[in-house]
């Protein structure tokens, strides 16, 4: 019984850690959504992506959520005509990051819900462990 509860805590904590990393990536994307290159024709910020994988925890025998890779989105940059911008090329076009604010906000909401769900699991397991200890005392 206690091994199962401990495994549940391990799985939930791996989910918390993974979602925390995902929130950092989403935050970086949002913070750099308007970051252009520093010189004329330079590439702007490139959106980051995150990939997860399941990893076997030998101690508990549980499948844990782990960050597999932090990569970059290869979709093309947005281009905008702004000849007065310092990063504009000779034709007056500025490359803008390939960050879509709507996608990032949707990802942020999903991260928040996943994090909360894992946190609820931790709270429930702690409560069950407390009840088990109280039963063993009496």
XYZ file of C-alpha atoms in Angstrom:
138
model
C 0.000 0.000 0.000
C 2.672 2.505 1.002
C 4.791 1.568 -2.015
C 1.854 2.405 -4.299
C 1.345 5.746 -2.585
C 5.065 6.509 -2.807
C 5.011 5.619 -6.518
C 2.046 7.973 -6.977
C 4.005 10.777 -5.324
C 6.989 10.063 -7.569
C 4.866 10.135 -10.728
C 3.071 13.336 -9.708
C 6.314 15.080 -8.791
C 7.817 14.171 -12.176
C 4.727 15.700 -13.777
C 5.152 18.860 -11.701
C 8.784 19.163 -12.747
C 8.004 18.573 -16.433
C 5.158 21.105 -16.466
C 7.341 23.623 -14.649
C 9.926 23.325 -17.424
C 7.174 23.649 -20.023
C 5.916 26.840 -18.335
C 9.448 28.274 -18.508
C 9.561 27.588 -22.256
C 6.125 29.163 -22.828
C 7.188 32.180 -20.757
C 10.360 32.604 -22.815
C 8.307 32.460 -26.015
C 5.850 35.067 -24.740
C 8.610 37.339 -23.475
C 10.368 37.252 -26.855
C 7.288 37.449 -29.088
C 8.447 40.808 -30.466
C 12.242 40.342 -30.237
C 13.791 41.110 -33.591
C 17.379 40.816 -34.719
C 19.852 43.490 -33.635
C 21.182 44.330 -37.062
C 19.651 44.701 -40.499
C 18.432 41.391 -41.919
C 19.281 39.428 -38.756
C 17.095 36.528 -37.667
C 14.768 37.238 -34.726
C 13.986 35.063 -31.728
C 12.971 31.548 -32.761
C 10.105 29.923 -30.855
C 11.146 27.080 -28.552
C 9.295 23.781 -28.315
C 9.351 21.043 -25.715
C 8.929 17.301 -26.110
C 8.157 14.856 -23.314
C 8.935 11.184 -22.911
C 8.057 8.476 -20.411
C 10.944 7.130 -18.383
C 10.878 4.058 -16.159
C 11.806 4.730 -12.540
C 13.560 1.548 -11.456
C 13.059 2.236 -7.744
C 9.264 2.506 -7.932
C 8.580 0.734 -11.225
C 6.490 3.719 -12.328
C 6.512 5.555 -15.648
C 7.648 9.134 -15.084
C 7.162 12.171 -17.290
C 10.523 13.550 -18.381
C 11.585 16.307 -20.742
C 12.958 14.595 -23.830
C 14.068 17.627 -25.791
C 13.863 21.389 -25.920
C 13.963 22.314 -29.586
C 13.086 25.162 -31.895
C 10.052 25.683 -34.089
C 11.056 25.645 -37.752
C 8.018 27.492 -39.074
C 8.961 30.556 -41.133
C 9.372 33.945 -39.523
C 6.699 36.555 -40.020
C 7.806 39.451 -42.224
C 6.574 43.004 -41.872
C 7.334 46.117 -43.885
C 8.933 48.697 -41.560
C 11.779 50.524 -43.315
C 12.575 52.652 -40.224
C 13.231 49.644 -37.987
C 16.900 48.968 -37.108
C 16.525 45.302 -38.121
C 14.977 46.083 -41.510
C 16.755 44.665 -44.556
C 17.591 46.718 -47.668
C 14.025 46.308 -48.964
C 12.591 47.608 -45.648
C 11.286 44.259 -44.361
C 11.768 43.126 -40.762
C 11.761 39.473 -39.737
C 9.550 38.909 -36.689
C 9.585 35.871 -34.377
C 7.508 32.820 -35.304
C 5.676 33.074 -31.965
C 1.878 32.962 -32.124
C 0.479 34.578 -28.964
C -2.783 32.587 -29.166
C -0.921 29.277 -29.245
C 1.316 30.318 -26.362
C -1.650 31.423 -24.248
C -3.448 28.136 -24.945
C -0.275 26.237 -23.998
C -0.030 28.280 -20.799
C -3.588 27.359 -19.817
C -2.893 23.691 -20.536
C 0.316 23.802 -18.489
C -1.539 25.432 -15.623
C -4.245 22.757 -15.623
C -1.737 19.914 -15.829
C 0.325 21.389 -13.011
C -2.777 21.795 -10.837
C -3.850 18.198 -11.525
C -0.445 16.865 -10.457
C -0.538 19.090 -7.379
C -3.945 17.671 -6.449
C -2.519 14.147 -6.698
C 0.281 15.105 -4.304
C -2.233 16.617 -1.857
C -4.463 13.534 -2.005
C -1.573 11.127 -1.492
C -0.308 13.147 1.471
C -3.804 13.054 2.946
C -4.033 9.288 2.456
C -0.604 8.781 4.028
C -1.705 10.865 6.999
C -4.869 8.797 7.412
C -2.842 5.588 7.165
C -0.466 6.752 9.893
C -3.420 7.720 12.101
C -4.919 4.232 11.604
C -1.630 2.574 12.488
C -1.356 4.609 15.683
C -4.734 3.468 17.005
